[in-house]
PDB file of C-alpha atoms and ligand atoms in Angstrom:
ATOM      1  CA  MET A  20      95.849 147.324  26.808  1.00 87.00           C
ATOM      2  CA  ASN A  21      97.610 144.508  27.330  1.00 93.00           C
ATOM      3  CA  LEU A  22      99.121 143.491  24.127  1.00 97.00           C
ATOM      4  CA  LEU A  23     101.091 140.062  23.340  1.00 98.00           C
ATOM      5  CA  LEU A  24     103.993 140.643  20.690  1.00 98.00           C
ATOM      6  CA  ALA A  25     105.237 137.217  19.202  1.00 98.00           C
ATOM      7  CA  GLU A  26     107.804 137.950  16.893  1.00 97.00           C
ATOM      8  CA  ASP A  27     111.302 136.194  16.798  1.00 96.00           C
ATOM      9  CA  ASP A  28     113.426 139.026  14.859  1.00 95.00           C
ATOM     10  CA  ALA A  29     114.678 140.639  17.657  1.00 95.00           C
ATOM     11  CA  LEU A  30     115.481 144.087  15.923  1.00 95.00           C
ATOM     12  CA  LEU A  31     112.097 143.940  14.863  1.00 95.00           C
ATOM     13  CA  ALA A  32     110.424 143.109  17.811  1.00 97.00           C
ATOM     14  CA  ASP A  33     112.425 145.483  19.794  1.00 97.00           C
ATOM     15  CA  ALA A  34     111.574 148.615  17.647  1.00 96.00           C
ATOM     16  CA  LEU A  35     107.755 147.429  17.916  1.00 96.00           C
ATOM     17  CA  GLN A  36     107.791 147.347  21.392  1.00 96.00           C
ATOM     18  CA  GLN A  37     108.750 150.729  21.856  1.00 96.00           C
ATOM     19  CA  GLN A  38     106.792 152.121  18.847  1.00 96.00           C
ATOM     20  CA  LEU A  39     103.626 149.898  20.954  1.00 96.00           C
ATOM     21  CA  LEU A  40     104.767 151.452  24.337  1.00 95.00           C
ATOM     22  CA  ASN A  41     104.598 155.110  23.295  1.00 94.00           C
ATOM     23  CA  ALA A  42     101.325 154.393  21.405  1.00 91.00           C
ATOM     24  CA  GLY A  43     100.171 153.437  25.073  1.00 91.00           C
ATOM     25  CA  PHE A  44     100.083 149.569  25.121  1.00 94.00           C
ATOM     26  CA  LYS A  45     101.298 147.403  27.729  1.00 94.00           C
ATOM     27  CA  VAL A  46     103.352 144.888  25.739  1.00 97.00           C
ATOM     28  CA  GLU A  47     104.696 141.365  26.606  1.00 97.00           C
ATOM     29  CA  TRP A  48     107.121 139.725  24.149  1.00 97.00           C
ATOM     30  CA  ALA A  49     107.250 136.060  23.287  1.00 98.00           C
ATOM     31  CA  GLU A  50     110.533 135.246  20.971  1.00 97.00           C
ATOM     32  CA  ASN A  51     109.172 132.032  19.798  1.00 98.00           C
ATOM     33  CA  GLY A  52     105.876 129.942  19.350  1.00 97.00           C
ATOM     34  CA  ALA A  53     106.335 128.042  22.453  1.00 97.00           C
ATOM     35  CA  VAL A  54     106.243 130.955  24.428  1.00 98.00           C
ATOM     36  CA  ALA A  55     103.928 132.497  22.707  1.00 98.00           C
ATOM     37  CA  GLU A  56     101.423 129.709  23.264  1.00 97.00           C
ATOM     38  CA  TYR A  57     102.178 129.519  26.559  1.00 96.00           C
ATOM     39  CA  LEU A  58     101.372 133.161  27.494  1.00 97.00           C
ATOM     40  CA  LEU A  59      98.173 133.313  25.500  1.00 96.00           C
ATOM     41  CA  ARG A  60      96.731 130.617  26.972  1.00 92.00           C
ATOM     42  CA  LYS A  61      97.635 131.337  30.715  1.00 91.00           C
ATOM     43  CA  GLN A  62      97.203 135.257  30.745  1.00 91.00           C
ATOM     44  CA  ASP A  63      94.774 137.695  29.883  1.00 88.00           C
ATOM     45  CA  PHE A  64      95.507 139.818  26.781  1.00 93.00           C
ATOM     46  CA  ASP A  65      93.402 142.300  25.370  1.00 91.00           C
ATOM     47  CA  ILE A  66      95.054 141.573  21.716  1.00 95.00           C
ATOM     48  CA  ALA A  67      97.803 139.902  20.071  1.00 97.00           C
ATOM     49  CA  ILE A  68     100.258 140.557  17.226  1.00 97.00           C
ATOM     50  CA  LEU A  69     101.556 136.936  15.952  1.00 96.00           C
ATOM     51  CA  ASP A  70     104.271 136.418  13.339  1.00 94.00           C
ATOM     52  CA  LEU A  71     103.739 133.452  11.435  1.00 90.00           C
ATOM     53  CA  GLY A  72     107.199 132.534  10.954  1.00 90.00           C
ATOM     54  CA  LEU A  73     108.171 131.709  14.666  1.00 94.00           C
ATOM     55  CA  PRO A  74     110.672 128.867  16.277  1.00 96.00           C
ATOM     56  CA  MET A  75     109.517 125.873  18.142  1.00 95.00           C
ATOM     57  CA  VAL A  76     105.893 126.340  17.401  1.00 96.00           C
ATOM     58  CA  ASP A  77     104.818 128.143  14.044  1.00 93.00           C
ATOM     59  CA  GLY A  78     102.338 131.032  14.035  1.00 93.00           C
ATOM     60  CA  LEU A  79      99.386 128.854  12.285  1.00 91.00           C
ATOM     61  CA  THR A  80      99.759 126.334  14.890  1.00 94.00           C
ATOM     62  CA  VAL A  81      99.919 128.890  17.905  1.00 96.00           C
ATOM     63  CA  LEU A  82      96.839 130.296  16.294  1.00 94.00           C
ATOM     64  CA  LYS A  83      94.965 127.131  16.071  1.00 92.00           C
ATOM     65  CA  ARG A  84      95.611 126.174  19.274  1.00 94.00           C
ATOM     66  CA  VAL A  85      95.073 129.161  21.425  1.00 93.00           C
ATOM     67  CA  ARG A  86      91.523 129.367  19.585  1.00 90.00           C
ATOM     68  CA  GLU A  87      90.820 125.756  20.375  1.00 88.00           C
ATOM     69  CA  ALA A  88      91.436 126.596  23.799  1.00 88.00           C
ATOM     70  CA  GLY A  89      88.750 129.006  23.619  1.00 86.00           C
ATOM     71  CA  ARG A  90      90.379 132.206  23.414  1.00 88.00           C
ATOM     72  CA  THR A  91      88.745 135.076  21.804  1.00 87.00           C
ATOM     73  CA  LEU A  92      90.686 137.767  21.876  1.00 92.00           C
ATOM     74  CA  PRO A  93      91.750 139.686  18.554  1.00 92.00           C
ATOM     75  CA  ILE A  94      94.534 138.356  16.857  1.00 94.00           C
ATOM     76  CA  LEU A  95      96.506 140.229  14.012  1.00 94.00           C
ATOM     77  CA  VAL A  96      98.825 138.170  12.173  1.00 92.00           C
ATOM     78  CA  LEU A  97     102.197 139.052  10.872  1.00 90.00           C
ATOM     79  CA  THR A  98     103.748 137.658   7.903  1.00 83.00           C
ATOM     80  CA  ALA A  99     106.692 137.968   5.087  1.00 77.00           C
ATOM     81  CA  LEU A 100     104.861 135.633   3.371  1.00 62.00           C
ATOM     82  CA  ASP A 101     102.703 137.492   0.651  1.00 64.00           C
ATOM     83  CA  ALA A 102     101.176 134.354  -0.652  1.00 61.00           C
ATOM     84  CA  LEU A 103      97.396 134.120  -0.709  1.00 61.00           C
ATOM     85  CA  GLU A 104      97.073 130.615   0.513  1.00 68.00           C
ATOM     86  CA  HIS A 105      99.047 131.695   3.518  1.00 69.00           C
ATOM     87  CA  ARG A 106      96.330 134.642   4.514  1.00 69.00           C
ATOM     88  CA  VAL A 107      93.425 132.448   3.568  1.00 69.00           C
ATOM     89  CA  ALA A 108      95.274 129.639   6.034  1.00 75.00           C
ATOM     90  CA  GLY A 109      95.675 132.526   8.604  1.00 74.00           C
ATOM     91  CA  LEU A 110      92.213 133.519   8.607  1.00 74.00           C
ATOM     92  CA  GLN A 111      90.485 130.085   8.772  1.00 74.00           C
ATOM     93  CA  ALA A 112      93.118 129.437  11.896  1.00 78.00           C
ATOM     94  CA  GLY A 113      91.305 132.400  13.341  1.00 83.00           C
ATOM     95  CA  ALA A 114      93.301 135.687  12.836  1.00 86.00           C
ATOM     96  CA  ASP A 115      91.481 138.760  12.791  1.00 86.00           C
ATOM     97  CA  ASP A 116      93.540 140.777  10.538  1.00 85.00           C
ATOM     98  CA  TYR A 117      96.500 140.172   8.342  1.00 84.00           C
ATOM     99  CA  LEU A 118      99.561 142.694   7.755  1.00 87.00           C
ATOM    100  CA  THR A 119     102.500 141.795   5.282  1.00 86.00           C
ATOM    101  CA  LYS A 120     106.031 142.581   6.091  1.00 86.00           C
ATOM    102  CA  PRO A 121     107.197 145.314   5.843  1.00 86.00           C
ATOM    103  CA  PHE A 122     104.567 147.316   7.236  1.00 89.00           C
ATOM    104  CA  ASP A 123     104.708 151.162   8.314  1.00 91.00           C
ATOM    105  CA  PHE A 124     104.221 151.256  12.354  1.00 94.00           C
ATOM    106  CA  PRO A 125     100.970 153.920  11.647  1.00 92.00           C
ATOM    107  CA  GLU A 126      99.202 151.214   9.675  1.00 91.00           C
ATOM    108  CA  LEU A 127      99.916 148.534  12.656  1.00 94.00           C
ATOM    109  CA  GLU A 128      98.428 150.744  15.208  1.00 93.00           C
ATOM    110  CA  ALA A 129      95.417 151.612  13.038  1.00 90.00           C
ATOM    111  CA  ARG A 130      94.782 148.127  12.377  1.00 90.00           C
ATOM    112  CA  LEU A 131      94.822 147.317  16.185  1.00 93.00           C
ATOM    113  CA  HIS A 132      92.830 150.015  17.321  1.00 88.00           C
ATOM    114  CA  ALA A 133      90.367 148.907  14.704  1.00 85.00           C
ATOM    115  CA  LEU A 134      90.306 145.400  16.114  1.00 87.00           C
ATOM    116  CA  LEU A 135      90.223 146.687  19.739  1.00 85.00           C
ATOM    117  CA  ARG A 136      87.039 149.094  18.575  1.00 78.00           C
ATOM    118  CA  ARG A 137      85.143 146.125  16.650  1.00 75.00           C
ATOM    119  CA  GLY A 138      85.075 145.005  20.373  1.00 59.00           C
ATOM    120  CA  ARG A 139      83.609 141.409  21.228  1.00 48.00           C
ATOM    121  CA  PRO A 140      80.252 141.343  22.625  1.00 47.00           C
ATOM    122  CA  ALA A 141      79.211 137.918  21.803  1.00 44.00           C
ATOM    123  CA  GLY A 142      82.970 136.985  21.442  1.00 47.00           C
ATOM    124  CA  ALA A 143      83.271 137.284  25.494  1.00 58.00           C
ATOM    125  CA  ALA A 144      81.548 133.868  25.704  1.00 71.00           C
ATOM    126  CA  GLN A 145      83.844 130.905  25.856  1.00 75.00           C
ATOM    127  CA  GLN A 146      82.810 127.830  24.607  1.00 76.00           C
ATOM    128  CA  LEU A 147      84.415 124.667  26.014  1.00 80.00           C
ATOM    129  CA  ARG A 148      82.161 121.356  24.941  1.00 83.00           C
ATOM    130  CA  GLY A 149      78.818 121.935  25.868  1.00 85.00           C
ATOM    131  CA  LEU A 150      79.646 124.759  28.667  1.00 89.00           C
ATOM    132  CA  THR A 151      79.168 128.153  27.625  1.00 86.00           C
ATOM    133  CA  LEU A 152      81.230 130.919  30.087  1.00 85.00           C
ATOM    134  CA  ASP A 153      80.644 134.266  29.345  1.00 82.00           C
ATOM    135  CA  ARG A 154      82.660 136.132  32.012  1.00 77.00           C
ATOM    136  CA  ALA A 155      81.363 139.737  31.141  1.00 73.00           C
ATOM    137  CA  ALA A 156      77.989 138.737  32.196  1.00 76.00           C
ATOM    138  CA  ARG A 157      79.150 136.262  34.848  1.00 81.00           C
ATOM    139  CA  ARG A 158      76.973 133.631  33.255  1.00 86.00           C
ATOM    140  CA  ALA A 159      77.238 129.961  32.556  1.00 92.00           C
ATOM    141  CA  SER A 160      75.119 127.364  30.785  1.00 91.00           C
ATOM    142  CA  VAL A 161      75.306 123.942  29.571  1.00 91.00           C
ATOM    143  CA  GLY A 162      73.535 123.539  26.181  1.00 85.00           C
ATOM    144  CA  ALA A 163      70.493 125.878  26.589  1.00 83.00           C
ATOM    145  CA  GLN A 164      70.404 125.446  30.172  1.00 89.00           C
ATOM    146  CA  ALA A 165      71.657 128.449  32.362  1.00 91.00           C
ATOM    147  CA  LEU A 166      73.254 127.362  35.122  1.00 93.00           C
ATOM    148  CA  GLU A 167      72.326 128.699  38.884  1.00 92.00           C
ATOM    149  CA  LEU A 168      75.755 129.638  40.423  1.00 92.00           C
ATOM    150  CA  SER A 169      76.821 130.869  43.504  1.00 90.00           C
ATOM    151  CA  PRO A 170      79.736 133.697  43.347  1.00 87.00           C
ATOM    152  CA  ARG A 171      82.046 130.626  44.998  1.00 90.00           C
ATOM    153  CA  GLU A 172      80.589 128.114  42.422  1.00 92.00           C
ATOM    154  CA  TRP A 173      81.473 130.915  39.488  1.00 91.00           C
ATOM    155  CA  THR A 174      84.839 131.685  40.684  1.00 90.00           C
ATOM    156  CA  LEU A 175      85.663 127.974  40.896  1.00 93.00           C
ATOM    157  CA  LEU A 176      84.334 127.259  37.205  1.00 94.00           C
ATOM    158  CA  ASP A 177      86.052 130.356  35.834  1.00 89.00           C
ATOM    159  CA  LEU A 178      89.473 129.031  37.648  1.00 89.00           C
ATOM    160  CA  LEU A 179      88.884 125.321  36.432  1.00 92.00           C
ATOM    161  CA  VAL A 180      88.096 126.505  32.985  1.00 88.00           C
ATOM    162  CA  GLY A 181      91.226 129.135  32.562  1.00 80.00           C
ATOM    163  CA  GLU A 182      93.282 126.243  33.725  1.00 81.00           C
ATOM    164  CA  ARG A 183      91.713 123.613  31.466  1.00 80.00           C
ATOM    165  CA  ASP A 184      93.802 120.289  31.762  1.00 79.00           C
ATOM    166  CA  ARG A 185      95.876 121.439  34.218  1.00 82.00           C
ATOM    167  CA  VAL A 186      95.642 120.793  38.284  1.00 90.00           C
ATOM    168  CA  VAL A 187      93.956 123.397  40.034  1.00 91.00           C
ATOM    169  CA  THR A 188      95.229 123.142  43.878  1.00 91.00           C
ATOM    170  CA  LYS A 189      92.939 123.948  47.072  1.00 91.00           C
ATOM    171  CA  GLN A 190      95.357 126.943  47.832  1.00 87.00           C
ATOM    172  CA  GLN A 191      94.515 128.502  44.197  1.00 87.00           C
ATOM    173  CA  ILE A 192      90.768 127.927  44.968  1.00 91.00           C
ATOM    174  CA  ALA A 193      91.158 129.622  48.201  1.00 88.00           C
ATOM    175  CA  GLU A 194      93.126 132.253  46.870  1.00 84.00           C
ATOM    176  CA  ALA A 195      90.628 133.213  44.033  1.00 85.00           C
ATOM    177  CA  TRP A 196      87.583 132.961  46.634  1.00 87.00           C
ATOM    178  CA  GLY A 197      90.024 135.471  48.721  1.00 83.00           C
ATOM    179  CA  SER A 198      89.296 133.036  51.777  1.00 79.00           C
ATOM    180  CA  ASP A 199      91.632 131.022  53.758  1.00 71.00           C
ATOM    181  CA  ASP A 200      88.531 128.412  54.104  1.00 69.00           C
ATOM    182  CA  GLY A 201      89.753 125.809  51.923  1.00 66.00           C
ATOM    183  CA  GLY A 202      87.880 123.199  53.678  1.00 72.00           C
ATOM    184  CA  SER A 203      84.554 123.595  51.940  1.00 87.00           C
ATOM    185  CA  ILE A 204      86.208 123.080  48.640  1.00 92.00           C
ATOM    186  CA  GLU A 205      84.992 119.672  48.216  1.00 92.00           C
ATOM    187  CA  VAL A 206      81.271 120.309  48.652  1.00 92.00           C
ATOM    188  CA  TYR A 207      81.857 123.081  45.888  1.00 94.00           C
ATOM    189  CA  ILE A 208      83.467 121.088  43.656  1.00 95.00           C
ATOM    190  CA  HIS A 209      80.996 118.230  44.287  1.00 95.00           C
ATOM    191  CA  ARG A 210      77.630 120.653  43.328  1.00 95.00           C
ATOM    192  CA  LEU A 211      79.705 121.889  40.265  1.00 96.00           C
ATOM    193  CA  ARG A 212      80.238 118.120  39.230  1.00 96.00           C
ATOM    194  CA  LYS A 213      76.524 117.845  39.226  1.00 96.00           C
ATOM    195  CA  LYS A 214      75.979 120.964  37.541  1.00 95.00           C
ATOM    196  CA  LEU A 215      78.089 120.147  34.839  1.00 95.00           C
ATOM    197  CA  GLU A 216      76.643 116.891  33.922  1.00 93.00           C
ATOM    198  CA  GLY A 217      76.002 116.235  30.427  1.00 91.00           C
ATOM    199  CA  SER A 218      78.284 119.245  29.614  1.00 91.00           C
ATOM    200  CA  GLY A 219      81.171 116.587  28.153  1.00 90.00           C
ATOM    201  CA  LEU A 220      83.146 118.247  31.134  1.00 92.00           C
ATOM    202  CA  ALA A 221      84.392 116.483  34.323  1.00 94.00           C
ATOM    203  CA  VAL A 222      86.156 117.809  36.966  1.00 96.00           C
ATOM    204  CA  ARG A 223      88.523 115.291  38.136  1.00 95.00           C
ATOM    205  CA  THR A 224      90.175 114.760  41.758  1.00 95.00           C
ATOM    206  CA  VAL A 225      93.983 114.588  41.413  1.00 93.00           C
ATOM    207  CA  ARG A 226      94.849 112.785  44.740  1.00 91.00           C
ATOM    208  CA  GLY A 227      97.210 115.259  46.746  1.00 89.00           C
ATOM    209  CA  LEU A 228      97.630 117.857  44.304  1.00 90.00           C
ATOM    210  CA  GLY A 229      93.869 119.083  43.641  1.00 93.00           C
ATOM    211  CA  TYR A 230      91.339 119.555  40.934  1.00 95.00           C
ATOM    212  CA  LEU A 231      91.139 119.888  36.891  1.00 93.00           C
ATOM    213  CA  LEU A 232      88.682 119.893  34.286  1.00 93.00           C
ATOM    214  CA  GLU A 233      88.709 117.838  31.294  1.00 91.00           C
ATOM    215  CA  ALA A 234      86.731 116.685  28.710  1.00 86.00           C
ATOM    216  CA  THR A 235      84.920 113.386  29.226  1.00 86.00           C
ATOM    217  CA  ALA A 236      85.312 110.434  26.618  1.00 73.00           C
ATOM    218  CA  SER A 237      82.080 110.958  24.966  1.00 57.00           C
ATOM    219  CA  PRO A 238      80.415 114.298  25.271  1.00 46.00           C
TER     220      PRO A 238
HETATM  221 CA1   CA B 306     109.655 135.380  12.057  1.00 52.41          CA
END
């Protein structure tokens, strides 16, 4: 199980990391909110522990941005603030559970396992504007219309969505396809553009660099 631990208190993070490792989690540590946001958007974690009081970018903002980016992983929020309004704000921003410091590790572990058990059968689908991407089922749809995608088109779309708003190079695409054949990429991009019509998303060519998926001005 890949777990992201976002906690700026190095002593606490260190102790937690050790206990989580012993409990069978593979842990990546983010010491501030900027790193946490970057890692959560960039990598696929099974679950995250997010402290609300983080430097650079506070935990609530990280939470909101990560959810806006379509990340559906379970997130357990940690905080020293016991006030009700923080709890409410955290849950509204997309936290799945909540633990107030100080806490006992067994309590944390039990909650992590409960969140993982709860699973995310419906949550596995990512929604971006009018596009729904269900990675578990390898299906995509625009509105209610299911898209007919070849394996290469699926991989291309999956990659563009994962890197949304960032440039994807032809080399990245060829690697995702497991092929050296970068020559036909434009053909696939062209087909994908047609299929994404009406989704509120567009694939933009960045000359000399690659492609990026972005929201269009009007959906
Ligand atoms: Ca903190």
